mmCIF file of C-alpha atoms in Angstrom:
data_model
loop_
_atom_site.group_PDB
_atom_site.id
_atom_site.type_symbol
_atom_site.label_atom_id
_atom_site.label_comp_id
_atom_site.label_asym_id
_atom_site.label_seq_id
_atom_site.Cartn_x
_atom_site.Cartn_y
_atom_site.Cartn_z
ATOM 1 C CA MET D 11 -10.294 -4.610 17.630
ATOM 2 C CA THR D 12 -8.634 -1.288 16.881
ATOM 3 C CA ARG D 13 -7.459 1.223 19.445
ATOM 4 C CA ALA D 14 -7.804 4.836 18.304
ATOM 5 C CA LYS D 15 -6.938 8.213 19.755
ATOM 6 C CA THR D 16 -8.690 11.213 18.202
ATOM 7 C CA VAL D 17 -6.847 14.458 17.569
ATOM 8 C CA SER D 18 -9.155 17.447 17.134
ATOM 9 C CA HIS D 19 -6.892 19.678 15.067
ATOM 10 C CA MET D 20 -4.304 18.823 12.456
ATOM 11 C CA ASP D 21 -2.365 22.082 12.273
ATOM 12 C CA ASP D 22 0.446 20.630 14.379
ATOM 13 C CA ILE D 23 0.685 17.362 12.390
ATOM 14 C CA THR D 24 3.771 17.414 10.180
ATOM 15 C CA PRO D 25 5.275 14.882 7.755
ATOM 16 C CA ASP D 26 8.062 14.174 10.257
ATOM 17 C CA LEU D 27 5.510 13.477 12.989
ATOM 18 C CA LEU D 28 3.746 11.086 10.628
ATOM 19 C CA LEU D 29 6.973 9.172 10.083
ATOM 20 C CA ARG D 30 7.544 8.929 13.839
ATOM 21 C CA ALA D 31 4.004 7.600 14.214
ATOM 22 C CA TYR D 32 4.571 4.914 11.572
ATOM 23 C CA ALA D 33 7.828 3.936 13.296
ATOM 24 C CA SER D 34 5.748 3.397 16.459
ATOM 25 C CA GLY D 35 3.181 1.227 14.662
ATOM 26 C CA ILE D 36 0.324 3.717 14.405
ATOM 27 C CA PHE D 37 -1.290 5.374 11.393
ATOM 28 C CA PRO D 38 -3.877 8.127 10.853
ATOM 29 C CA MET D 39 -7.309 8.300 9.258
ATOM 30 C CA ALA D 40 -9.839 11.107 8.987
ATOM 31 C CA PRO D 41 -13.480 10.410 9.951
ATOM 32 C CA ASP D 42 -14.677 11.573 6.524
ATOM 33 C CA ALA D 43 -13.519 13.407 3.415
ATOM 34 C CA GLY D 44 -14.500 16.857 4.650
ATOM 35 C CA SER D 45 -13.171 16.620 8.191
ATOM 36 C CA ALA D 46 -10.137 18.447 9.590
ATOM 37 C CA ASP D 47 -9.907 15.905 12.421
ATOM 38 C CA LEU D 48 -7.609 12.903 12.623
ATOM 39 C CA SER D 49 -7.595 9.625 14.524
ATOM 40 C CA TRP D 50 -4.527 7.487 15.192
ATOM 41 C CA TYR D 51 -5.044 3.727 14.846
ATOM 42 C CA LEU D 52 -3.239 0.757 16.344
ATOM 43 C CA PRO D 53 -5.088 -2.448 15.347
ATOM 44 C CA GLU D 54 -4.952 -5.380 17.754
ATOM 45 C CA GLU D 55 -4.487 -7.559 14.667
ATOM 46 C CA ARG D 56 -2.254 -6.103 11.980
ATOM 47 C CA GLY D 57 -2.401 -7.141 8.344
ATOM 48 C CA ILE D 58 0.797 -7.803 6.426
ATOM 49 C CA MET D 59 1.699 -9.283 3.053
ATOM 50 C CA PRO D 60 4.732 -11.540 3.570
ATOM 51 C CA LEU D 61 7.181 -10.541 0.866
ATOM 52 C CA ASN D 62 8.295 -14.145 0.523
ATOM 53 C CA GLY D 63 4.760 -15.495 0.790
ATOM 54 C CA MET D 64 2.657 -13.747 -1.840
ATOM 55 C CA HIS D 65 0.808 -16.184 -4.099
ATOM 56 C CA VAL D 66 -0.223 -15.049 -7.569
ATOM 57 C CA PRO D 67 -2.878 -17.237 -9.254
ATOM 58 C CA ARG D 68 -2.163 -18.377 -12.798
ATOM 59 C CA LYS D 69 -4.848 -16.181 -14.375
ATOM 60 C CA LEU D 70 -3.527 -13.072 -12.644
ATOM 61 C CA MET D 71 0.048 -14.031 -13.501
ATOM 62 C CA ARG D 72 -0.897 -14.302 -17.172
ATOM 63 C CA LEU D 73 -2.427 -10.829 -17.046
ATOM 64 C CA VAL D 74 0.614 -9.332 -15.328
ATOM 65 C CA MET D 75 3.125 -11.010 -17.649
ATOM 66 C CA SER D 76 1.126 -10.121 -20.774
ATOM 67 C CA GLY D 77 2.046 -6.469 -20.383
ATOM 68 C CA LYS D 78 -1.524 -5.478 -21.303
ATOM 69 C CA MET D 79 -1.434 -3.032 -18.411
ATOM 70 C CA THR D 80 1.552 -0.726 -18.051
ATOM 71 C CA VAL D 81 2.873 -0.142 -14.528
ATOM 72 C CA THR D 82 4.761 2.934 -13.331
ATOM 73 C CA ALA D 83 5.794 4.360 -9.972
ATOM 74 C CA ASP D 84 5.505 7.925 -8.654
ATOM 75 C CA ARG D 85 4.230 9.209 -11.986
ATOM 76 C CA ALA D 86 0.775 10.272 -10.716
ATOM 77 C CA PHE D 87 0.821 10.276 -6.916
ATOM 78 C CA ASP D 88 -1.887 12.917 -6.462
ATOM 79 C CA ALA D 89 -4.155 11.245 -9.032
ATOM 80 C CA VAL D 90 -3.794 7.897 -7.258
ATOM 81 C CA MET D 91 -4.745 9.427 -3.908
ATOM 82 C CA LEU D 92 -7.780 11.085 -5.463
ATOM 83 C CA ALA D 93 -8.822 7.813 -7.118
ATOM 84 C CA CYS D 94 -8.464 5.940 -3.828
ATOM 85 C CA ALA D 95 -10.791 8.499 -2.239
ATOM 86 C CA GLU D 96 -13.521 8.085 -4.881
ATOM 87 C CA PRO D 97 -16.808 6.509 -3.747
ATOM 88 C CA ALA D 98 -17.224 2.903 -4.875
ATOM 89 C CA LEU D 99 -19.705 0.076 -4.366
ATOM 90 C CA GLY D 100 -19.509 -0.895 -0.706
ATOM 91 C CA ARG D 101 -17.297 2.139 0.049
ATOM 92 C CA GLU D 102 -19.488 5.218 -0.197
ATOM 93 C CA THR D 103 -17.390 7.298 2.219
ATOM 94 C CA THR D 104 -13.660 7.772 2.579
ATOM 95 C CA TRP D 105 -11.136 8.530 5.317
ATOM 96 C CA ILE D 106 -8.867 10.246 2.781
ATOM 97 C CA SER D 107 -9.583 13.901 3.479
ATOM 98 C CA GLY D 108 -8.083 16.953 1.825
ATOM 99 C CA ARG D 109 -5.759 17.430 4.795
ATOM 100 C CA ILE D 110 -4.652 13.782 4.562
ATOM 101 C CA ARG D 111 -3.894 14.304 0.856
ATOM 102 C CA ALA D 112 -1.834 17.400 1.666
ATOM 103 C CA LEU D 113 0.183 15.625 4.360
ATOM 104 C CA TYR D 114 0.940 12.586 2.229
ATOM 105 C CA GLY D 115 1.685 14.798 -0.743
ATOM 106 C CA ALA D 116 4.355 16.433 1.399
ATOM 107 C CA LEU D 117 5.702 13.000 2.353
ATOM 108 C CA HIS D 118 5.827 12.124 -1.339
ATOM 109 C CA ARG D 119 7.793 15.245 -2.195
ATOM 110 C CA GLN D 120 10.390 14.399 0.458
ATOM 111 C CA GLY D 121 10.664 10.821 -0.833
ATOM 112 C CA ASN D 122 8.813 8.913 1.906
ATOM 113 C CA ALA D 123 5.502 8.275 0.143
ATOM 114 C CA HIS D 124 5.124 6.490 -3.161
ATOM 115 C CA SER D 125 2.480 5.416 -5.651
ATOM 116 C CA ILE D 126 2.166 2.552 -8.083
ATOM 117 C CA GLU D 127 0.082 3.348 -11.175
ATOM 118 C CA VAL D 128 -1.544 0.896 -13.571
ATOM 119 C CA TRP D 129 -2.385 2.189 -17.035
ATOM 120 C CA ASP D 130 -4.477 0.896 -19.904
ATOM 121 C CA GLY D 131 -3.063 3.044 -22.668
ATOM 122 C CA GLU D 132 -3.266 6.604 -21.331
ATOM 123 C CA ASN D 133 -6.015 5.764 -18.824
ATOM 124 C CA LEU D 134 -5.199 5.338 -15.132
ATOM 125 C CA VAL D 135 -7.127 2.163 -14.258
ATOM 126 C CA GLY D 136 -5.644 1.105 -10.933
ATOM 127 C CA GLY D 137 -3.023 1.790 -8.347
ATOM 128 C CA LEU D 138 -2.011 2.117 -4.735
ATOM 129 C CA TYR D 139 0.003 4.382 -2.484
ATOM 130 C CA GLY D 140 1.790 4.159 0.825
ATOM 131 C CA VAL D 141 4.673 5.247 3.017
ATOM 132 C CA SER D 142 8.239 3.908 2.961
ATOM 133 C CA LEU D 143 10.513 4.031 5.973
ATOM 134 C CA ARG D 144 13.817 2.146 6.050
ATOM 135 C CA GLY D 145 12.911 -1.512 5.304
ATOM 136 C CA ALA D 146 9.152 -1.106 5.760
ATOM 137 C CA PHE D 147 6.427 -0.083 3.333
ATOM 138 C CA PHE D 148 3.045 0.859 4.791
ATOM 139 C CA GLY D 149 0.277 0.362 2.252
ATOM 140 C CA GLU D 150 -2.461 2.973 2.642
ATOM 141 C CA SER D 151 -5.080 2.392 -0.052
ATOM 142 C CA MET D 152 -5.627 0.953 -3.523
ATOM 143 C CA PHE D 153 -8.223 1.256 -6.257
ATOM 144 C CA SER D 154 -9.416 -0.454 -9.439
ATOM 145 C CA ARG D 155 -11.276 0.948 -12.408
ATOM 146 C CA GLU D 156 -10.736 -2.248 -14.399
ATOM 147 C CA ARG D 157 -10.900 -5.814 -13.156
ATOM 148 C CA ASP D 158 -7.755 -6.957 -11.328
ATOM 149 C CA ALA D 159 -5.970 -3.629 -11.832
ATOM 150 C CA SER D 160 -5.289 -3.224 -8.105
ATOM 151 C CA LYS D 161 -3.930 -6.765 -8.000
ATOM 152 C CA VAL D 162 -1.549 -5.948 -10.832
ATOM 153 C CA ALA D 163 -0.339 -2.940 -8.810
ATOM 154 C CA LEU D 164 0.148 -5.113 -5.723
ATOM 155 C CA VAL D 165 2.110 -7.760 -7.628
ATOM 156 C CA HIS D 166 4.479 -5.106 -8.977
ATOM 157 C CA LEU D 167 4.762 -3.532 -5.537
ATOM 158 C CA VAL D 168 5.771 -6.825 -3.903
ATOM 159 C CA ALA D 169 8.266 -7.580 -6.657
ATOM 160 C CA GLY D 170 9.772 -4.103 -6.370
ATOM 161 C CA LEU D 171 10.008 -4.242 -2.585
ATOM 162 C CA ARG D 172 11.779 -7.584 -2.819
ATOM 163 C CA LYS D 173 14.228 -6.115 -5.317
ATOM 164 C CA GLY D 174 14.824 -3.108 -3.047
ATOM 165 C CA ARG D 175 15.487 -5.388 -0.037
ATOM 166 C CA PHE D 176 12.460 -4.287 1.978
ATOM 167 C CA THR D 177 11.445 -6.758 4.688
ATOM 168 C CA LEU D 178 7.925 -5.634 5.692
ATOM 169 C CA LEU D 179 4.779 -4.782 3.720
ATOM 170 C CA ASP D 180 2.142 -3.511 6.135
ATOM 171 C CA THR D 181 -1.455 -3.698 4.843
ATOM 172 C CA GLN D 182 -3.015 -2.346 8.085
ATOM 173 C CA TYR D 183 -5.925 -4.801 8.013
ATOM 174 C CA THR D 184 -6.714 -8.163 6.439
ATOM 175 C CA THR D 185 -9.331 -8.465 3.677
ATOM 176 C CA PRO D 186 -10.473 -11.361 1.457
ATOM 177 C CA HIS D 187 -8.712 -9.579 -1.420
ATOM 178 C CA LEU D 188 -5.385 -9.679 0.439
ATOM 179 C CA THR D 189 -5.667 -13.039 2.171
ATOM 180 C CA GLY D 190 -6.447 -14.649 -1.189
ATOM 181 C CA LEU D 191 -3.012 -13.498 -2.326
ATOM 182 C CA GLY D 192 -1.189 -14.634 0.809
ATOM 183 C CA GLY D 193 -1.862 -11.789 3.243
ATOM 184 C CA ILE D 194 -2.037 -12.669 6.936
ATOM 185 C CA GLY D 195 -2.989 -11.064 10.231
ATOM 186 C CA LEU D 196 -0.595 -10.821 13.180
ATOM 187 C CA PRO D 197 -1.067 -9.847 16.832
ATOM 188 C CA ALA D 198 0.091 -6.285 17.425
ATOM 189 C CA ALA D 199 3.099 -7.421 19.468
ATOM 190 C CA ASP D 200 4.329 -9.701 16.676
ATOM 191 C CA TYR D 201 3.828 -6.949 14.123
ATOM 192 C CA LEU D 202 5.801 -4.460 16.215
ATOM 193 C CA SER D 203 8.671 -6.929 16.451
ATOM 194 C CA LEU D 204 8.786 -7.215 12.640
ATOM 195 C CA LEU D 205 8.516 -3.441 12.326
ATOM 196 C CA HIS D 206 11.433 -2.816 14.664
ATOM 197 C CA GLN D 207 13.547 -5.253 12.664
ATOM 198 C CA ALA D 208 12.540 -3.570 9.383
ATOM 199 C CA LEU D 209 13.574 -0.170 10.725
ATOM 200 C CA THR D 210 17.161 -1.430 11.025
ATOM 201 C CA VAL D 211 17.260 -2.287 7.294
ATOM 202 C CA HIS D 212 18.593 0.063 4.635
ATOM 203 C CA ALA D 213 16.193 -0.608 1.754
ATOM 204 C CA VAL D 214 16.064 1.283 -1.534
ATOM 205 C CA TRP D 215 12.896 2.231 -3.403
ATOM 206 C CA PRO D 216 13.520 1.031 -7.003
ATOM 207 C CA ASP D 217 13.525 3.579 -9.800
ATOM 208 C CA ASP D 218 11.665 1.263 -12.192
ATOM 209 C CA PHE D 219 8.562 -0.832 -11.420
ATOM 210 C CA SER D 220 7.887 -1.856 -15.016
ATOM 211 C CA LEU D 221 7.395 -5.448 -16.126
ATOM 212 C CA GLN D 222 10.727 -5.339 -17.920
ATOM 213 C CA ALA D 223 12.547 -4.367 -14.732
ATOM 214 C CA LEU D 224 10.720 -6.796 -12.420
ATOM 215 C CA ARG D 225 9.939 -9.777 -14.653
ATOM 216 C CA GLU D 226 12.211 -12.231 -12.825
ATOM 217 C CA SER D 227 10.962 -11.217 -9.369
ATOM 218 C CA ILE D 228 7.333 -11.329 -10.503
ATOM 219 C CA ALA D 229 7.756 -14.771 -12.058
ATOM 220 C CA SER D 230 8.873 -16.150 -8.681
ATOM 221 C CA LEU D 231 5.427 -15.459 -7.201
ATOM 222 C CA ARG D 232 3.076 -18.420 -7.607
ATOM 223 C CA VAL D 233 -0.224 -19.575 -6.107
ATOM 224 C CA PRO D 234 0.111 -22.809 -4.093
ATOM 225 C CA VAL D 235 -1.784 -25.917 -5.169
ATOM 226 C CA GLY D 236 -5.377 -25.876 -3.962
ATOM 227 C CA ARG D 237 -5.618 -22.140 -3.290
ATOM 228 C CA ALA D 238 -8.421 -20.371 -5.145
ATOM 229 C CA PRO D 239 -7.910 -16.762 -6.247
ATOM 230 C CA ALA D 240 -9.898 -14.052 -4.496
ATOM 231 C CA GLY D 241 -12.086 -11.503 -6.259
ATOM 232 C CA ASP D 242 -10.954 -7.983 -6.984
ATOM 233 C CA PRO D 243 -12.235 -5.345 -4.561
ATOM 234 C CA PRO D 244 -14.581 -2.622 -5.756
#
């Protein structure tokens, strides 16, 4: 179950207010792409990806370590947000409105929102974006235009967060895509305890999320025996 409080107008919502909301365990979504309204969400069960518990299946690990896809960070934040908002099979509508894009764009410019981009040559084929605050990273959305591209982004994100000494990766909800890689759901009270601990940590967003920079951290992520990999989301 998710508790939500609807706010009718967004004119008084600022990037600093957004950061205070994340520090309290809540996050916003718009009802649809064209809406100027906003709802705050506090799920009863919160999804996280344990930074010491991600499991990368062998096939995905081979793809990541092959370097076939190039990974960057903060090179195309606006393009990643737009791609995450695109209609896809099973996701014909989006909560990423124009006002949401403007607010998170402002967070990005002040250094509190980041993107991970996955490239096949010059083509942007996958990625994700989210908010960083002290030792916590709050994942907002991800997309794939090629098979497993969002998983490649997530693997690099986890490796980079580990390198930067982050302690919490919030995924908001649990999905088969995430649980197949080690994601879990926690009661809200347990999540808030982890969040409060993470907010005491001085983490650093790495400058370089490339395979060359993160190879050792990525190689430490392995799927446990008997776990089957999950399919890539649309």
